């Protein structure tokens, strides 16, 4: 078996605001496997400044993986616990290599095009007219759940915007999730959650910065609005530490980004531990290219979680790999009439 890695810089169509500032490009690495006449590919979805494995020796670790590929996926995965994005790429690459179609990792009614995944629509914060325009578009596109980023502007202005939204759309018309990206301080968080709860929101992601375990536990005990842990899970790689975190905080939800929590196996560890504790969950992509997003979507579908998931089509980029993923009526589909625009024999990057 031969393994190689390849770098690809994805360029955003327009600068995108994240919890780590505005970004114009996304670094992506692919692992490509060859065995006899078969080829497999996986994407290592690293997010610089956010991923646990944003370290100087990242490329060296990719080299090591390719040199030791004969160890196989199970041993490699365990030895890569501190490199969750590479764990994810390795899982994909081996499943891709073993599949009849290298882009179909989990054959299902999703990949045969007969069923879809409910997803939320992302609405960017802005003035009232811009917000209403986006929400009208999401409703016209069939979305029943939207996600709003908060913390980017003055809190009172955000409250005014939520008031404006609820004056036009009832909770029955549209479910609203908000993501604070750790933007509140522990001292102010509970009061702000009480205000936000008056708008009948579904949940709030990461109200305070990760690592403040006692403060987050206190919030989850007292909150009038369900709290979802997101960044809090990043860097918690050992099974015993995952158990400690969930038992300490007792959140209402956890959000799983396979690129950031160790791929399929890492996500399943969190899911099993959460379900044992009656904690709900959903899965979200993390700005992956379409190779990684395709893998996450197929994995997500076979878990049969009916909640709207945080997935898209990779349409943010000018130079993404064209894929059969499409959004219609607020759902993500795998359109079997479309082909992948990628020659695995001769990668273009």
XYZ file of C-alpha atoms in Angstrom:
349
model
C 0.000 0.000 0.000
C 1.200 3.498 -0.850
C 0.106 6.645 1.000
C 0.695 10.271 0.033
C -0.558 13.584 1.379
C -1.527 16.686 -0.573
C -2.164 20.304 0.433
C -5.015 22.341 -1.017
C -5.832 25.960 -0.111
C -9.572 26.623 -0.382
C -10.438 30.250 -1.187
C -13.585 31.841 0.237
C -15.941 33.582 -2.181
C -16.112 36.414 0.342
C -14.269 36.944 3.636
C -16.053 34.937 6.353
C -16.310 35.912 10.004
C -15.595 33.206 12.567
C -15.029 33.119 16.317
C -11.337 33.528 15.481
C -11.735 36.564 13.230
C -12.238 37.036 9.504
C -10.684 34.459 7.194
C -10.196 34.485 3.417
C -8.776 30.985 2.880
C -8.877 27.538 4.454
C -5.948 25.127 4.610
C -6.876 21.565 3.691
C -4.828 18.356 3.522
C -5.794 15.141 1.741
C -4.485 11.635 2.380
C -4.498 9.415 -0.709
C -4.103 5.629 -0.517
C -3.247 3.248 -3.352
C -3.455 -0.527 -3.139
C -3.319 -2.666 -6.284
C -5.826 -1.016 -8.630
C -7.831 0.802 -5.930
C -7.550 4.374 -4.629
C -8.936 5.962 -1.496
C -8.998 9.572 -0.303
C -9.656 11.352 2.985
C -9.626 14.992 4.061
C -7.875 16.265 7.180
C -10.025 19.241 8.095
C -7.732 21.386 10.221
C -8.849 24.836 11.372
C -5.843 26.939 12.269
C -6.126 28.592 15.718
C -9.089 26.370 16.655
C -8.116 22.734 16.015
C -6.373 20.902 18.855
C -3.763 19.760 16.332
C -2.820 23.234 15.106
C 0.839 22.541 15.899
C 4.143 23.271 14.098
C 4.800 19.591 13.339
C 1.446 18.942 11.648
C 2.962 18.188 8.241
C 5.637 16.012 9.862
C 2.857 13.945 11.427
C 1.234 13.523 8.013
C 4.584 12.291 6.700
C 4.837 9.841 9.599
C 1.330 8.543 8.884
C 2.149 7.946 5.224
C 5.387 6.165 6.157
C 3.556 3.948 8.663
C 0.323 3.377 6.760
C 0.712 -0.417 7.011
C -0.168 -0.141 10.709
C -3.791 0.105 9.566
C -6.664 2.373 10.630
C -7.215 1.073 14.183
C -3.628 1.345 15.404
C -3.068 4.631 13.562
C -6.252 6.129 15.023
C -5.169 5.325 18.587
C -1.692 6.717 17.996
C -3.179 9.922 16.558
C -5.383 10.940 19.513
C -3.602 14.299 19.693
C -4.249 14.830 15.954
C -8.049 14.560 15.586
C -8.179 15.986 12.060
C -5.676 13.368 10.843
C -7.653 10.653 12.641
C -10.622 11.767 10.560
C -8.641 11.786 7.302
C -7.293 8.284 7.950
C -10.759 6.892 8.692
C -12.099 8.331 5.441
C -9.154 7.196 3.341
C -9.367 3.548 4.444
C -13.163 3.426 4.042
C -12.786 5.040 0.611
C -10.129 2.489 -0.398
C -12.322 -0.424 0.689
C -15.475 0.849 -1.024
C -16.713 -0.013 -4.495
C -17.129 3.703 -5.102
C -14.355 5.719 -3.377
C -16.811 8.545 -2.634
C -19.425 6.302 -0.989
C -18.177 5.492 2.518
C -21.537 4.566 4.107
C -23.985 3.243 1.479
C -27.536 4.204 2.443
C -30.790 5.749 1.247
C -28.916 9.061 1.455
C -26.215 8.042 -1.024
C -28.733 6.451 -3.371
C -30.584 9.764 -3.431
C -33.903 8.655 -1.958
C -33.626 10.315 1.470
C -32.114 13.539 2.791
C -30.795 15.091 6.012
C -32.634 17.900 7.794
C -30.233 20.822 8.259
C -30.292 24.289 9.790
C -29.793 27.416 7.726
C -27.049 29.820 8.789
C -28.076 33.486 9.009
C -25.372 36.129 9.352
C -25.918 38.997 11.783
C -26.490 42.436 10.320
C -29.085 45.178 10.180
C -32.771 44.344 10.391
C -33.432 44.503 6.669
C -30.488 42.222 5.875
C -31.592 39.747 8.570
C -35.189 39.696 7.355
C -34.035 39.216 3.768
C -31.938 36.197 4.743
C -34.700 34.634 6.847
C -37.264 35.156 4.081
C -34.838 33.365 1.750
C -34.367 30.500 4.217
C -38.131 30.096 4.624
C -38.601 30.152 0.846
C -35.903 27.466 0.606
C -37.856 25.259 3.026
C -35.780 25.692 6.191
C -37.589 25.363 9.517
C -34.494 25.876 11.675
C -31.969 28.710 11.514
C -28.743 29.378 13.370
C -27.666 32.894 14.310
C -24.189 33.940 15.360
C -24.376 36.368 18.282
C -21.657 38.269 20.077
C -20.511 40.111 16.958
C -22.365 43.359 17.716
C -23.729 45.116 20.794
C -25.891 42.743 22.880
C -28.834 45.149 22.969
C -28.760 45.394 19.181
C -28.785 41.596 19.000
C -31.783 41.506 21.322
C -33.527 44.072 19.135
C -32.847 41.848 16.114
C -34.247 38.769 17.853
C -37.301 40.796 18.864
C -37.662 41.872 15.242
C -37.391 38.254 14.031
C -39.949 36.975 16.551
C -42.343 39.777 15.606
C -42.374 38.325 12.083
C -41.883 34.588 12.681
C -43.378 32.449 15.442
C -41.525 29.528 17.074
C -43.837 27.259 15.062
C -42.662 28.872 11.820
C -38.964 28.872 12.575
C -36.759 27.324 15.231
C -33.847 29.561 16.235
C -30.485 28.379 17.515
C -27.877 30.912 18.598
C -24.113 30.513 18.863
C -22.213 32.808 21.220
C -18.760 31.303 20.501
C -17.797 31.900 24.142
C -18.645 35.593 23.903
C -20.196 36.079 27.378
C -18.349 36.410 30.679
C -19.351 34.044 33.519
C -20.653 36.987 35.566
C -23.046 38.240 32.900
C -23.976 34.968 31.201
C -26.979 33.886 33.283
C -28.672 37.266 33.015
C -28.148 37.269 29.254
C -29.499 33.715 28.956
C -32.644 34.771 30.836
C -33.163 37.586 28.329
C -32.510 35.308 25.349
C -34.893 32.636 26.675
C -37.819 35.044 26.288
C -37.550 34.603 22.501
C -38.333 30.870 22.616
C -34.954 29.829 21.274
C -33.985 26.195 20.782
C -30.548 26.465 22.407
C -27.357 28.479 22.759
C -23.918 27.159 21.829
C -20.932 27.798 24.074
C -22.141 30.898 25.998
C -18.793 31.282 27.813
C -15.274 30.351 26.757
C -14.211 26.760 27.141
C -12.142 25.618 30.093
C -14.265 27.311 32.792
C -15.716 24.050 34.054
C -17.243 25.205 37.344
C -18.819 28.269 35.743
C -20.242 26.234 32.850
C -21.644 23.629 35.218
C -23.354 26.362 37.250
C -24.806 27.838 34.057
C -26.128 24.465 32.883
C -27.763 23.914 36.295
C -29.533 27.284 36.311
C -30.100 28.103 32.658
C -33.617 28.785 31.346
C -32.258 28.084 27.839
C -30.680 24.744 26.819
C -26.890 24.981 26.497
C -24.868 23.123 23.869
C -21.141 22.517 24.340
C -19.065 23.070 21.198
C -15.509 24.378 21.620
C -15.562 22.789 25.091
C -15.051 19.365 23.473
C -11.984 20.361 21.444
C -8.771 18.911 22.814
C -10.526 16.421 25.095
C -9.090 13.333 23.433
C -8.931 10.614 26.114
C -12.016 8.582 26.946
C -11.634 9.132 30.686
C -11.378 12.897 30.166
C -14.556 12.914 28.080
C -16.363 11.142 30.916
C -15.033 13.637 33.463
C -16.103 16.611 31.355
C -19.681 15.442 30.805
C -20.091 14.418 34.446
C -18.688 17.748 35.625
C -20.745 20.074 33.396
C -23.926 18.077 32.652
C -24.900 20.080 29.521
C -28.240 19.823 27.741
C -26.564 19.218 24.344
C -23.185 18.568 22.804
C -22.229 19.487 19.240
C -19.881 17.195 17.366
C -17.556 18.349 14.602
C -15.796 15.198 13.372
C -12.779 17.131 12.081
C -12.224 18.554 15.558
C -13.112 15.580 17.791
C -11.389 12.623 16.126
C -13.596 11.688 13.200
C -16.189 8.947 13.252
C -14.802 6.996 16.197
C -14.198 10.124 18.263
C -17.748 11.337 17.566
C -19.216 7.951 18.474
C -17.320 7.970 21.781
C -18.931 11.301 22.653
C -22.379 10.176 21.457
C -22.343 6.973 23.484
C -21.210 8.778 26.624
C -23.789 11.533 26.106
C -26.705 9.160 25.524
C -25.822 7.234 28.695
C -26.270 10.555 30.519
C -29.473 11.621 28.694
C -27.576 14.405 26.903
C -28.760 15.138 23.364
C -26.445 15.931 20.445
C -26.177 16.950 16.833
C -23.410 17.024 14.229
C -21.944 20.059 12.520
C -19.399 20.521 9.765
C -16.412 22.823 10.312
C -15.628 24.513 6.979
C -14.391 21.292 5.384
C -14.013 20.931 1.649
C -16.485 18.648 -0.094
C -14.462 15.466 0.466
C -14.698 15.887 4.229
C -18.247 17.209 4.126
C -19.341 14.244 2.030
C -17.926 11.874 4.651
C -19.567 13.743 7.540
C -22.933 13.790 5.757
C -22.932 10.057 5.047
C -21.845 9.294 8.616
C -24.525 11.611 10.023
C -27.352 10.093 7.989
C -26.740 6.566 9.232
C -26.937 7.754 12.872
C -30.650 8.568 12.309
C -30.796 11.703 14.474
C -34.029 13.505 13.459
C -32.864 16.952 14.658
C -31.651 19.459 12.046
C -27.912 18.973 11.633
C -25.351 21.694 10.934
C -24.303 20.682 7.417
C -23.996 22.464 4.061
C -22.569 21.962 0.575
C -19.164 23.616 0.690
C -20.511 26.443 -1.469
C -18.439 29.002 0.462
C -15.390 28.365 -1.720
C -14.399 29.349 -5.246
C -12.188 26.286 -5.793
C -13.916 23.466 -3.944
C -14.195 20.044 -5.563
C -17.606 19.808 -7.239
C -19.710 17.131 -5.572
C -23.241 15.660 -5.752
C -24.221 17.364 -2.454
C -27.163 19.746 -2.875
C -29.482 21.665 -0.539
C -33.184 21.659 -1.384
C -36.197 22.417 0.822
C -34.053 22.817 3.919
C -32.482 19.385 3.452
C -29.146 18.068 2.245
C -29.326 15.601 -0.647
C -26.858 13.422 -2.498
C -27.830 13.936 -6.138
C -26.928 10.721 -7.957
C -27.305 12.511 -11.306
C -24.215 14.605 -10.536
C -20.614 13.406 -10.658
C -17.545 14.197 -8.627
C -15.179 16.549 -10.428
C -12.032 14.818 -9.206
C -9.656 12.377 -10.876
C -8.178 10.321 -8.041
C -5.449 9.063 -10.363
C -4.164 12.592 -10.949
C -5.018 14.923 -8.087
C -4.998 18.585 -9.234
C -3.264 19.881 -6.099
